[in-house]
mmCIF file with all atom_site columns, C-alpha atoms in Angstrom:
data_model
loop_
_atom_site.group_PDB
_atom_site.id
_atom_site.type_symbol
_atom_site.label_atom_id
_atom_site.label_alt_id
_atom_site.label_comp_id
_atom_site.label_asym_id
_atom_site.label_entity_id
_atom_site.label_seq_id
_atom_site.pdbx_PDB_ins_code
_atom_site.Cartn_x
_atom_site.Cartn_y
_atom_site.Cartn_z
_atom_site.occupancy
_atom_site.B_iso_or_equiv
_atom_site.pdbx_formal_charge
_atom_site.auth_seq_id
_atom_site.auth_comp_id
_atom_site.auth_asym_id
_atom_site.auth_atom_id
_atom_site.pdbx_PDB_model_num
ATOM 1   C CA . UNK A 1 1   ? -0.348  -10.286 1.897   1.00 48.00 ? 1   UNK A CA 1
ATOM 2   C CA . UNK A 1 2   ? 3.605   -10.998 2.058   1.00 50.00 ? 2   UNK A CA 1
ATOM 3   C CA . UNK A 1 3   ? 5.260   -12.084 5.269   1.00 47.00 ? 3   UNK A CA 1
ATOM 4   C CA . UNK A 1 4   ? 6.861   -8.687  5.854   1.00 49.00 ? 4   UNK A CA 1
ATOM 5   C CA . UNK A 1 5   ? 3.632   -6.477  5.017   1.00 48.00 ? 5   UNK A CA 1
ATOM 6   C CA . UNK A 1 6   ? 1.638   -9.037  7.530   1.00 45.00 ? 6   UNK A CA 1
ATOM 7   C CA . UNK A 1 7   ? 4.404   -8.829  10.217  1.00 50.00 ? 7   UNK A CA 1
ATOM 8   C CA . UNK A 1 8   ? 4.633   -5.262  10.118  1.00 47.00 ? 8   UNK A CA 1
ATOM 9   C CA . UNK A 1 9   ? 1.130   -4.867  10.116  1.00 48.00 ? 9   UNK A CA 1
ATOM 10  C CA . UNK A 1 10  ? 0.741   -6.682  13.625  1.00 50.00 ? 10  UNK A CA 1
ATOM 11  C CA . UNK A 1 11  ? 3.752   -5.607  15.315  1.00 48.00 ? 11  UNK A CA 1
ATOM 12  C CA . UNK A 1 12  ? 2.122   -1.869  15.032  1.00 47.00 ? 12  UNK A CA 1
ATOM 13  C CA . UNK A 1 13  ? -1.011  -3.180  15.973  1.00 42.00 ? 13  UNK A CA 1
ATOM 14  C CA . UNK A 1 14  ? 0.216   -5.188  18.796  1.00 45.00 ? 14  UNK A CA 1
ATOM 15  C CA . UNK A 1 15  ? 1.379   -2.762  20.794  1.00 44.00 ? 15  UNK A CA 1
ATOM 16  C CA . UNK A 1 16  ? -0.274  0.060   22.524  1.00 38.00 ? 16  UNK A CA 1
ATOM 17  C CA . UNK A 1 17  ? -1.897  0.892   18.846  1.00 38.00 ? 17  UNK A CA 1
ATOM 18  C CA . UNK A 1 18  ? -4.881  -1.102  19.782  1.00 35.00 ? 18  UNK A CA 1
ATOM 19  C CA . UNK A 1 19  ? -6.725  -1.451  22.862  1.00 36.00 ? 19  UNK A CA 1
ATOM 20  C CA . UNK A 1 20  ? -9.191  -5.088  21.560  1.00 35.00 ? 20  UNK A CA 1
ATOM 21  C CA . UNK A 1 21  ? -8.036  -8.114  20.133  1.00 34.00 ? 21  UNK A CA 1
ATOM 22  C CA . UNK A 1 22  ? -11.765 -8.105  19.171  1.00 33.00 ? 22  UNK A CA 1
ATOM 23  C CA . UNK A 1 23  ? -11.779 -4.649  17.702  1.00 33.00 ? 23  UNK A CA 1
ATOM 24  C CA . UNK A 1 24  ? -8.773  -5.972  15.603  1.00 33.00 ? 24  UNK A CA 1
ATOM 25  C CA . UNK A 1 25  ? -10.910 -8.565  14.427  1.00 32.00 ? 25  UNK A CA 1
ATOM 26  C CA . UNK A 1 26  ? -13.998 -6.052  13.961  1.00 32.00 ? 26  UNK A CA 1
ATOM 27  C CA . UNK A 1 27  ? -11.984 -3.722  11.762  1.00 38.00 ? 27  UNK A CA 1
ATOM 28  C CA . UNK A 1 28  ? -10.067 -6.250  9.422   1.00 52.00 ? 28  UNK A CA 1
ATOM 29  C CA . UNK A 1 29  ? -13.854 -7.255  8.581   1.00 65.00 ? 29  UNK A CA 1
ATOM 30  C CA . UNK A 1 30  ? -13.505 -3.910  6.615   1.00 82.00 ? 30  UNK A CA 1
ATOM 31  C CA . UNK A 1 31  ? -10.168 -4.290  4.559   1.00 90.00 ? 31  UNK A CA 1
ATOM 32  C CA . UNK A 1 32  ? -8.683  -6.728  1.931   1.00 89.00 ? 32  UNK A CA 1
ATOM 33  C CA . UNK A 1 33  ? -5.036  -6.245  1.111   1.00 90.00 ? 33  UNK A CA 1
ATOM 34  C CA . UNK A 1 34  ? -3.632  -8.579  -2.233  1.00 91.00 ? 34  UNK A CA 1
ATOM 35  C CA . UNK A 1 35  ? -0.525  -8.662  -4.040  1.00 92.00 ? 35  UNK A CA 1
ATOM 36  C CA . UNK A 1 36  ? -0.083  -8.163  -7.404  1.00 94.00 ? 36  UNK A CA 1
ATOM 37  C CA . UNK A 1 37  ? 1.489   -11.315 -7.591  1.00 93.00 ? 37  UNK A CA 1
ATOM 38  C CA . UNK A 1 38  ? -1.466  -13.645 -6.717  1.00 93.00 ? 38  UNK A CA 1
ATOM 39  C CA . UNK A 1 39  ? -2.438  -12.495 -10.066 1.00 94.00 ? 39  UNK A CA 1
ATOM 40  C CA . UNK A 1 40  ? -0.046  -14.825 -11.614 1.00 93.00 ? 40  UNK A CA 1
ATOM 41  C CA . UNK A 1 41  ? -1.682  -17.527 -9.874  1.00 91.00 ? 41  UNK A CA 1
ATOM 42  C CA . UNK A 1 42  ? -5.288  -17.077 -9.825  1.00 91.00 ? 42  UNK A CA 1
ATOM 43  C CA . UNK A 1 43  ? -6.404  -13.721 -11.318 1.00 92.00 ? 43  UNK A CA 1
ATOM 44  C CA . UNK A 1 44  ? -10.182 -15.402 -11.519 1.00 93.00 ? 44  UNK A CA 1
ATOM 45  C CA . UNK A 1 45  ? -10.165 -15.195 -7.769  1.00 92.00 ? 45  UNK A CA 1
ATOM 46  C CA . UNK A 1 46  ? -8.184  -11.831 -6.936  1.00 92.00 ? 46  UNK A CA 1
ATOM 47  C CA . UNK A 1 47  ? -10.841 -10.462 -9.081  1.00 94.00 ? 47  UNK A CA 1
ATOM 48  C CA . UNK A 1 48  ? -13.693 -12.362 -6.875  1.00 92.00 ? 48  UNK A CA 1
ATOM 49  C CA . UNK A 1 49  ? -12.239 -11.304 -3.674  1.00 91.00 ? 49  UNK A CA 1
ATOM 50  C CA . UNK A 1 50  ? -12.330 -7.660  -5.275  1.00 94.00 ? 50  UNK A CA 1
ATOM 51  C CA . UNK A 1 51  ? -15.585 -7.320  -6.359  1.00 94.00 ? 51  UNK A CA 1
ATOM 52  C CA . UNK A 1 52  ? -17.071 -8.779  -3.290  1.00 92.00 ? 52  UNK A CA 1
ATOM 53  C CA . UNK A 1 53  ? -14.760 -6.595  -1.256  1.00 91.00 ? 53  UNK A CA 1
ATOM 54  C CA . UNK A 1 54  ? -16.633 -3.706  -3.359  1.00 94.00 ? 54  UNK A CA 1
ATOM 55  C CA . UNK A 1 55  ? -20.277 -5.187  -3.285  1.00 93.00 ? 55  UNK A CA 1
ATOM 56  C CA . UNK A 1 56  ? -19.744 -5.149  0.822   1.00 92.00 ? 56  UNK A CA 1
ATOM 57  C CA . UNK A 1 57  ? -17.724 -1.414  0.846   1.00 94.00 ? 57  UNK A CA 1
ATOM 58  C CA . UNK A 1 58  ? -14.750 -2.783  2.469   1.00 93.00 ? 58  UNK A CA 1
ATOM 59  C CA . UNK A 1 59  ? -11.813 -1.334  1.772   1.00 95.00 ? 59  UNK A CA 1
ATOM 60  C CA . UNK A 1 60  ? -9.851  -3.224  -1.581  1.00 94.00 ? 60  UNK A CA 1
ATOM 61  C CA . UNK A 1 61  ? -6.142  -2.763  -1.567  1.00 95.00 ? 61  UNK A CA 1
ATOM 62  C CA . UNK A 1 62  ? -3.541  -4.031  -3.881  1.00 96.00 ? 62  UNK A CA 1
ATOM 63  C CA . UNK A 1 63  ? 0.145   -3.561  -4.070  1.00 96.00 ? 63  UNK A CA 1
ATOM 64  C CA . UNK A 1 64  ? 1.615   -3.885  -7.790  1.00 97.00 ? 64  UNK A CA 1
ATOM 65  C CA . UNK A 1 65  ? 4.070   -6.134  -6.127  1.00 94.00 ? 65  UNK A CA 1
ATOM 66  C CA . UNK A 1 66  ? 7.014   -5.226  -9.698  1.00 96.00 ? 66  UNK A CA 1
ATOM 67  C CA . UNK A 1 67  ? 7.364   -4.114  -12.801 1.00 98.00 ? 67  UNK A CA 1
ATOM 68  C CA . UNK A 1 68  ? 6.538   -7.312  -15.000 1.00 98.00 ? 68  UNK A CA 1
ATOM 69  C CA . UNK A 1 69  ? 3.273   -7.090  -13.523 1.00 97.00 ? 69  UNK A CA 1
ATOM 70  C CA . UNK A 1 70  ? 2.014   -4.307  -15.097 1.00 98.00 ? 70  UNK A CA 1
ATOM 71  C CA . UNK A 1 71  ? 3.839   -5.671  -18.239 1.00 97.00 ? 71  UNK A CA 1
ATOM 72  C CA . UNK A 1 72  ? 2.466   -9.575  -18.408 1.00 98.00 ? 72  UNK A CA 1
ATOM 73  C CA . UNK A 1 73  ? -0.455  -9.741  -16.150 1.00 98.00 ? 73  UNK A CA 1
ATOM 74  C CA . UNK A 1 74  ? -2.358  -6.332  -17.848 1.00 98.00 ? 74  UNK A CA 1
ATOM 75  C CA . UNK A 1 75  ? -5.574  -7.659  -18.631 1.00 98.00 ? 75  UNK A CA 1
ATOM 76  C CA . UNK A 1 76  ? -6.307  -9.553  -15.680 1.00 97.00 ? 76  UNK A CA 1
ATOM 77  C CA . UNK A 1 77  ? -5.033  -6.462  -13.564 1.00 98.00 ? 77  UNK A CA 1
ATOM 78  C CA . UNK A 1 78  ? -6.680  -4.015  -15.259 1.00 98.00 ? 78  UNK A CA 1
ATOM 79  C CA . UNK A 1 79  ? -10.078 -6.087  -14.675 1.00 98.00 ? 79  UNK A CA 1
ATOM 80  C CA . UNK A 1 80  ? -8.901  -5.651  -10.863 1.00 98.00 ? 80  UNK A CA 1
ATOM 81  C CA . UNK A 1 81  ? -8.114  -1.890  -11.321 1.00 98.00 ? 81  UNK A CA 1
ATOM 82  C CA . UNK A 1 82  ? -11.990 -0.835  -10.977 1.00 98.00 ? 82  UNK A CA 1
ATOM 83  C CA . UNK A 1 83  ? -12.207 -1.904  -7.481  1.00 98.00 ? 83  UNK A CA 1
ATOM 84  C CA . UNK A 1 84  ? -8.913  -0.874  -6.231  1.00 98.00 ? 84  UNK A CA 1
ATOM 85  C CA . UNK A 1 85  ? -9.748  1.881   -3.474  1.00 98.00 ? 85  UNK A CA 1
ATOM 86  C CA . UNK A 1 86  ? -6.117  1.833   -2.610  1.00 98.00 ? 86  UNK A CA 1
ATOM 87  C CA . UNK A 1 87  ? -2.962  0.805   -4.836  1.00 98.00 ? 87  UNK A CA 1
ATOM 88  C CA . UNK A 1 88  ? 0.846   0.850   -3.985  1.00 98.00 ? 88  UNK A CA 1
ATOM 89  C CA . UNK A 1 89  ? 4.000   0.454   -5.007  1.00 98.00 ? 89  UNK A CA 1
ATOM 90  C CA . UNK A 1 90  ? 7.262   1.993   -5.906  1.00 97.00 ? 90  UNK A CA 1
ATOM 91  C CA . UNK A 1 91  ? 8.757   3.954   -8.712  1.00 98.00 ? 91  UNK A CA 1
ATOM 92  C CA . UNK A 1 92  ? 10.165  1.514   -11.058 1.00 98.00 ? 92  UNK A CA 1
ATOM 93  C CA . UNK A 1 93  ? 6.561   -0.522  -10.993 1.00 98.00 ? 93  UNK A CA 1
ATOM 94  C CA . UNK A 1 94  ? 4.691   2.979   -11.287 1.00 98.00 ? 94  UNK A CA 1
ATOM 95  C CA . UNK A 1 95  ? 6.869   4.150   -14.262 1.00 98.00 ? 95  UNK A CA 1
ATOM 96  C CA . UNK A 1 96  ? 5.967   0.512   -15.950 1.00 98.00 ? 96  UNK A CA 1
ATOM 97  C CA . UNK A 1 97  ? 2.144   0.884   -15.042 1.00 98.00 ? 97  UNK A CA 1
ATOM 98  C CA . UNK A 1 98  ? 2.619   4.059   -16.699 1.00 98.00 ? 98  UNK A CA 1
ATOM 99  C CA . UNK A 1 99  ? 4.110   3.138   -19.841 1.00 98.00 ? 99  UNK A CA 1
ATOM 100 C CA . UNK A 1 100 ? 1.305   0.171   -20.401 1.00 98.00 ? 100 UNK A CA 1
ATOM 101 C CA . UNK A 1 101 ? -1.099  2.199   -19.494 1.00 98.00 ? 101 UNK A CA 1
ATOM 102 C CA . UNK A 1 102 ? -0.058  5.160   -22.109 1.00 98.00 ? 102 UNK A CA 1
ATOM 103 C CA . UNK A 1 103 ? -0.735  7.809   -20.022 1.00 98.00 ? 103 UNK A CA 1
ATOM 104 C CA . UNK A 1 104 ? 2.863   9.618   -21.729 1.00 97.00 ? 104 UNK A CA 1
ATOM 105 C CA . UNK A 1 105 ? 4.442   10.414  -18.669 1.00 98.00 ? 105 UNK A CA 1
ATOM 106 C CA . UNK A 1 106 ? 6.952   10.236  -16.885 1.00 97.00 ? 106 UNK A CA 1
ATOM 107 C CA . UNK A 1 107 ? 6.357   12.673  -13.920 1.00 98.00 ? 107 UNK A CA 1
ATOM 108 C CA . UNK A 1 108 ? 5.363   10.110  -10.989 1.00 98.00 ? 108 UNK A CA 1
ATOM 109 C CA . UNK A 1 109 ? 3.014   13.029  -9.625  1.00 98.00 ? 109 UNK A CA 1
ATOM 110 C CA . UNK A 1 110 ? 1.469   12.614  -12.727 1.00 98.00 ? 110 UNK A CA 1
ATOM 111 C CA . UNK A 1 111 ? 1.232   8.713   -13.295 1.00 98.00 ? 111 UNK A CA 1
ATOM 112 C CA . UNK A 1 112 ? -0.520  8.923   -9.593  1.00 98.00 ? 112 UNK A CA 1
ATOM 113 C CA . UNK A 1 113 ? -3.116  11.405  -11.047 1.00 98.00 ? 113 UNK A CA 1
ATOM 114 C CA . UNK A 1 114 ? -3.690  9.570   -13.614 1.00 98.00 ? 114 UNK A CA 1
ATOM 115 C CA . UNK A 1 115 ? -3.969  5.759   -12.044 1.00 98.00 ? 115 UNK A CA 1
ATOM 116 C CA . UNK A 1 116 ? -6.475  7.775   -9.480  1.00 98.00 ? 116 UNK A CA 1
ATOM 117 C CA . UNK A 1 117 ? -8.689  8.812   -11.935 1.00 98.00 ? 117 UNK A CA 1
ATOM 118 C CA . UNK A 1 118 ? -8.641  5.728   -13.559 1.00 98.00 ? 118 UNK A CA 1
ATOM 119 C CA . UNK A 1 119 ? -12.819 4.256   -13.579 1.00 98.00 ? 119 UNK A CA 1
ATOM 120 C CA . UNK A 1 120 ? -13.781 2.670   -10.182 1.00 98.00 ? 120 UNK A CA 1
ATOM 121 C CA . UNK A 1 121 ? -17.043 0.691   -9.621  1.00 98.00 ? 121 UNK A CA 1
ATOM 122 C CA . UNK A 1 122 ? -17.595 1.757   -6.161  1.00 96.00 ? 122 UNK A CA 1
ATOM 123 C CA . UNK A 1 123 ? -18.463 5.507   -5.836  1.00 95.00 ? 123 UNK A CA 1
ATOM 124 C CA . UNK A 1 124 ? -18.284 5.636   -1.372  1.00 95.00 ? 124 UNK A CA 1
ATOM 125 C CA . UNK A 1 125 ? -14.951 5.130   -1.074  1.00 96.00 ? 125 UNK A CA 1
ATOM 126 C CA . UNK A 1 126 ? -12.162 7.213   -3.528  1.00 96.00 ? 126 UNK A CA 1
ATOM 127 C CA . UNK A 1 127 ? -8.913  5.943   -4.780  1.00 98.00 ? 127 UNK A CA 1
ATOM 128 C CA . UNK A 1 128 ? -5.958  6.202   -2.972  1.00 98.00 ? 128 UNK A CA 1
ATOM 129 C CA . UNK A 1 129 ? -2.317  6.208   -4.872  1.00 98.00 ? 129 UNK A CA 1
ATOM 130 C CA . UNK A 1 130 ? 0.486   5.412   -2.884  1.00 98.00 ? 130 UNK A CA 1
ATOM 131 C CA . UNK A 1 131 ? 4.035   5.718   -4.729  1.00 98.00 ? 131 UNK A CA 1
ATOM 132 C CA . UNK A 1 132 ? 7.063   5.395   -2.556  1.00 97.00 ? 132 UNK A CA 1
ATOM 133 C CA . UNK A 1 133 ? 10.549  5.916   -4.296  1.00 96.00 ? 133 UNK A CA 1
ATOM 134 C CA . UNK A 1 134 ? 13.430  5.140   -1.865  1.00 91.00 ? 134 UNK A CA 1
ATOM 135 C CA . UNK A 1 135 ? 14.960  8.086   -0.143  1.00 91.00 ? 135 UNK A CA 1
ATOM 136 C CA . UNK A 1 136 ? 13.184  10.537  -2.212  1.00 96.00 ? 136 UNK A CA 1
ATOM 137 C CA . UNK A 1 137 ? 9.407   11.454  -0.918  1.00 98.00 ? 137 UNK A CA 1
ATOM 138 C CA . UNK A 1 138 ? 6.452   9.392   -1.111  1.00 98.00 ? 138 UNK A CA 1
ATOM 139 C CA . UNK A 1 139 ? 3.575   10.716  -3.053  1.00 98.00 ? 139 UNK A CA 1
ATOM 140 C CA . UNK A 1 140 ? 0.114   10.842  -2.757  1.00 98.00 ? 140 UNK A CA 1
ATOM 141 C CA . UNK A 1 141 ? -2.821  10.918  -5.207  1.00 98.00 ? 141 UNK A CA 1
ATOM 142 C CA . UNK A 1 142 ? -6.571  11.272  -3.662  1.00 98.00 ? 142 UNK A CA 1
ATOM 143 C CA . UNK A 1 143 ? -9.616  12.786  -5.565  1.00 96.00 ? 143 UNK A CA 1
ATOM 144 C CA . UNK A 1 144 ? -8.873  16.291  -4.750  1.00 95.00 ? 144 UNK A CA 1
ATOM 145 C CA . UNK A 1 145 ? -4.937  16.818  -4.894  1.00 98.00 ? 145 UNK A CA 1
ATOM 146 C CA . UNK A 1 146 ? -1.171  14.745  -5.119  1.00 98.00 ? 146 UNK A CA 1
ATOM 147 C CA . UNK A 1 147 ? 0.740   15.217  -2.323  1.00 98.00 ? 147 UNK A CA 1
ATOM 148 C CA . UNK A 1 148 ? 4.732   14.497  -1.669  1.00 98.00 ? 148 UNK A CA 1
ATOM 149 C CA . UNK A 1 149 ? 5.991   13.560  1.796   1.00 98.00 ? 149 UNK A CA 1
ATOM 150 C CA . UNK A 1 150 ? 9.405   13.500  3.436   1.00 97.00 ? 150 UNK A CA 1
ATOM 151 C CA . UNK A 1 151 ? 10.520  9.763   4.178   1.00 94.00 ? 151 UNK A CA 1
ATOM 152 C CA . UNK A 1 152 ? 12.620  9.748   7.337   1.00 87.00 ? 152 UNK A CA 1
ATOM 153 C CA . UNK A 1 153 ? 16.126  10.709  7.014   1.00 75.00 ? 153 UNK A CA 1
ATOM 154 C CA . UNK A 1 154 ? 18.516  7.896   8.039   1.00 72.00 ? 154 UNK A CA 1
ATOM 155 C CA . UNK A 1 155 ? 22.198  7.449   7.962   1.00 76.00 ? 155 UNK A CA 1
ATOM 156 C CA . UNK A 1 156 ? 23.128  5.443   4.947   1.00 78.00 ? 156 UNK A CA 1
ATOM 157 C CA . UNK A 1 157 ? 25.559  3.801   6.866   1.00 77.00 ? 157 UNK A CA 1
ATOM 158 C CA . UNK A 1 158 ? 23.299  2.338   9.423   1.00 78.00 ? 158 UNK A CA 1
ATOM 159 C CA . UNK A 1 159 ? 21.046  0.739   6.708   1.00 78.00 ? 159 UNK A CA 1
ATOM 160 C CA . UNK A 1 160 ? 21.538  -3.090  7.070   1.00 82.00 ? 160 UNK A CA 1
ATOM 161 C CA . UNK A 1 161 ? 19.298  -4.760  4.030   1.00 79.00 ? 161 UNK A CA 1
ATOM 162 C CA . UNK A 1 162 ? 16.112  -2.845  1.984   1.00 78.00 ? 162 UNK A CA 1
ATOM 163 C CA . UNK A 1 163 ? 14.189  -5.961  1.252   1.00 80.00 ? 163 UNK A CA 1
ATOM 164 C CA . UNK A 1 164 ? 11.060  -5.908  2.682   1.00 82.00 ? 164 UNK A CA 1
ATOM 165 C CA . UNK A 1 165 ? 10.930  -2.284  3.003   1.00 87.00 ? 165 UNK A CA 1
ATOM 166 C CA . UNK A 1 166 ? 8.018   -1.386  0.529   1.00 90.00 ? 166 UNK A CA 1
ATOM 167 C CA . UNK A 1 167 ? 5.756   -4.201  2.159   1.00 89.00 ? 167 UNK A CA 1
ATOM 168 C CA . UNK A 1 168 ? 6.838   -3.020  5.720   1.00 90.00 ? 168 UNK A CA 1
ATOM 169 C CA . UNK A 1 169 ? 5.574   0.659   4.633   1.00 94.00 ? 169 UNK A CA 1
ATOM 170 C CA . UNK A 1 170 ? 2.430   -1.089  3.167   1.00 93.00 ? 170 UNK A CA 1
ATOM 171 C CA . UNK A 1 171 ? 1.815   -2.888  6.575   1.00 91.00 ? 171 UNK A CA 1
ATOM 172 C CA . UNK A 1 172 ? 2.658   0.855   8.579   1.00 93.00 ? 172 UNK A CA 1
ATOM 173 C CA . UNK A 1 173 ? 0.159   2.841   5.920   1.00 95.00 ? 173 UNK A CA 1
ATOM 174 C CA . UNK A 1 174 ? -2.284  -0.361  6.893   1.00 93.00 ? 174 UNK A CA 1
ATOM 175 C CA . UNK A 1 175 ? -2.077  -0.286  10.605  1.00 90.00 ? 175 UNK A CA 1
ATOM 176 C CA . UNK A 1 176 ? -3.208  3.140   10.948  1.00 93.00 ? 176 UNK A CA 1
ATOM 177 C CA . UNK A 1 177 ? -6.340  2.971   7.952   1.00 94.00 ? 177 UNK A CA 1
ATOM 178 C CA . UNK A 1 178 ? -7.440  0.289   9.997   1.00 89.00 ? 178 UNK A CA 1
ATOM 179 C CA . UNK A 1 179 ? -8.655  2.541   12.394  1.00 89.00 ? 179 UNK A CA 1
ATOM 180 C CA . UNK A 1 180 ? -9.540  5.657   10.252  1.00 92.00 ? 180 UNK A CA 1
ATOM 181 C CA . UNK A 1 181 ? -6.649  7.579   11.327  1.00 95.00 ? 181 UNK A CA 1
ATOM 182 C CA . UNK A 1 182 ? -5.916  10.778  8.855   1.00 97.00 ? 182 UNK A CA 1
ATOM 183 C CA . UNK A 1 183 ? -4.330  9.681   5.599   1.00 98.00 ? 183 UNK A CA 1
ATOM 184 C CA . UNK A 1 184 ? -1.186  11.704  6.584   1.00 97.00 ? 184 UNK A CA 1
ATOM 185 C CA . UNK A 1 185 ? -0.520  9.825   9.799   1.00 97.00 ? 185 UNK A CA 1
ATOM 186 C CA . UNK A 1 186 ? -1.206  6.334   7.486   1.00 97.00 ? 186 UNK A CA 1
ATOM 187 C CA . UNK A 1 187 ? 1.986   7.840   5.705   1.00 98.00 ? 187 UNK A CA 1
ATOM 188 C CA . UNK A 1 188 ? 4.111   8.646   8.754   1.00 96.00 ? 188 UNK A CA 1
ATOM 189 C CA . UNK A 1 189 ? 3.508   5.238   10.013  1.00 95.00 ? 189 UNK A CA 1
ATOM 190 C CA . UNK A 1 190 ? 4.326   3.860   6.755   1.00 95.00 ? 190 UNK A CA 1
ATOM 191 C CA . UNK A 1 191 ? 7.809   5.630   6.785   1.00 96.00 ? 191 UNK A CA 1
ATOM 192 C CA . UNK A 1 192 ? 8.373   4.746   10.409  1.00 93.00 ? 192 UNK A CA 1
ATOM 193 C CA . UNK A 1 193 ? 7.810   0.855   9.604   1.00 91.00 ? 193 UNK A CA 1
ATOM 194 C CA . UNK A 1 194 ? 10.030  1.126   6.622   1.00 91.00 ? 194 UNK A CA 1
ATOM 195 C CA . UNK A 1 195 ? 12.908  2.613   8.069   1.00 90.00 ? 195 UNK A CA 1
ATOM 196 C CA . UNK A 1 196 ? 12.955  0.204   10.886  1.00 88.00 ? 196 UNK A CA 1
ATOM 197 C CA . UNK A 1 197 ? 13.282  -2.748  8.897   1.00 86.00 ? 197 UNK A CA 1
ATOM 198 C CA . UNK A 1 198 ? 16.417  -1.293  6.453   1.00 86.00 ? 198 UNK A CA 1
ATOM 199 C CA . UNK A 1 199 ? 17.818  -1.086  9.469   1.00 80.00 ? 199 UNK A CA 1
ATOM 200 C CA . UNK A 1 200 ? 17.766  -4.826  10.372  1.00 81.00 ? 200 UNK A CA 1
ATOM 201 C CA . UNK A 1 201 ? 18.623  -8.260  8.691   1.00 78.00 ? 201 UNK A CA 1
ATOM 202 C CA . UNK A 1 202 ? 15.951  -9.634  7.232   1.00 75.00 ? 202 UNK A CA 1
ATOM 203 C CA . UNK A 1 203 ? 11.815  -8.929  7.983   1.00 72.00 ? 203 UNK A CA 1
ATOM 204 C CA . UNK A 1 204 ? 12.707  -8.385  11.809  1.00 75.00 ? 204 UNK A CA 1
ATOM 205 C CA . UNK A 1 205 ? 12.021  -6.029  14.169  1.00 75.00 ? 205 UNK A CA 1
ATOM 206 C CA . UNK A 1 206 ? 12.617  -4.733  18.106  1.00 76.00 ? 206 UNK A CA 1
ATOM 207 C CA . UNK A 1 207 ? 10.441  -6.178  20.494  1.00 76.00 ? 207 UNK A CA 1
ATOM 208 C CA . UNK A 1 208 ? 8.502   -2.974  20.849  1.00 79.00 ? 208 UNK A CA 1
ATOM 209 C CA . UNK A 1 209 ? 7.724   0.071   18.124  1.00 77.00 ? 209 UNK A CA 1
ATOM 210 C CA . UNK A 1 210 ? 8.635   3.176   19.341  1.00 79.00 ? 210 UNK A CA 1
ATOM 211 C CA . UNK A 1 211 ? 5.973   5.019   16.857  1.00 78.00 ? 211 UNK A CA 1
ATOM 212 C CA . UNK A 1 212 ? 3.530   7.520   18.687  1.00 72.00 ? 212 UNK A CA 1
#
């Protein structure tokens, strides 16, 4: 997990989110979250920590981290892709997944139908598609529909630096699955986190998250 995706994660969690430090503990027994860049390190063991994730039902979640991932690393991602219950990224690396993939699109509703339905080993939990693209909305695949979501409006001129965004909205989406909220409020906390840090230099944040 990066820095910013980590820091996000337990600044929401931190603060009147959750009630037990051991709670915290019990619940991340349930999730794994990888980037797609440890693949250029050590696919052998991204796709250990995957299928063991999978043989134990926890929750498997990887973020496609950029574009040259999809390009370079395909083999050793696409032996990942069966037990990926929930993927991310953003529309330049979802455009690229697409075009390796050939799924002759271009239509990111579509490329998130598509990577959904791509096979999965574990049949308990399904695939979640998570494709954020900037200002525009944020959509959604899941076994039964693709959804598009709103990102929070801000002020262009109050945004201070975007880096870090996309794993700030991964840590937000993250703090809420954690405790089985509804997908939808995963997504609002996701938007929250990321247009927090836009707003600040560097992977920072105020001392306390004004999300409810």
């Amino acid at each position: 997990m990066s820095k910013s995706c980590w820091s996000t994660l337990n600044w929401l969690i931190s603060h009147s989110i959750v009630h037990s430090t051991l709670f915290i503990a019990a619940e991340w027994e349930h999730m794994v979250i990888i980037q797609g860049f440890f693949l250029t390190v050590s696919p052998e063991a991204v796709l250990k920590v995957a299928s063991q994730a999978s043989a134990d039902n926890k929750i498997f979640s990887l973020n496609l981290s950029a574009p040259f991932i999809s390009q370079f690393y395909k083999e050793p991602m696409m032996k990942v892709m069966p037990y990926v219950d929930i993927l991310f990224g953003n529309e330049t690396e979802a455009a690229t997944f697409a075009r390796e993939q050939g799924f002759e699109t271009e239509d990111i509703k579509e490329i998130a139908r598509k990577t959904q339905a791509l096979p999965k080993v574990n049949p308990k939990r399904q695939r979640i598609v998570v494709f954020t693209q900037g200002k525009d909305d944020t959509i959604m695949a899941t076994e039964n529909e693709v959804t598009s979501f709103p990102v929070l409006v801000s002020d262009q001129s109050e945004i201070v630096d975007t880096n870090g965004a996309g794993d700030a909205f991964v840590g937000g989406f993250l703090s809420q699955l954690v405790y089985d909220r509804p997908l939808t409020e995963c997504i609002r906390a996701a938007h929250y986190a990321a247009s927090v840090i836009i707003k600040r230099s560097g992977c920072t944040f105020p001392e306390k998250p004004d999300f409810h």
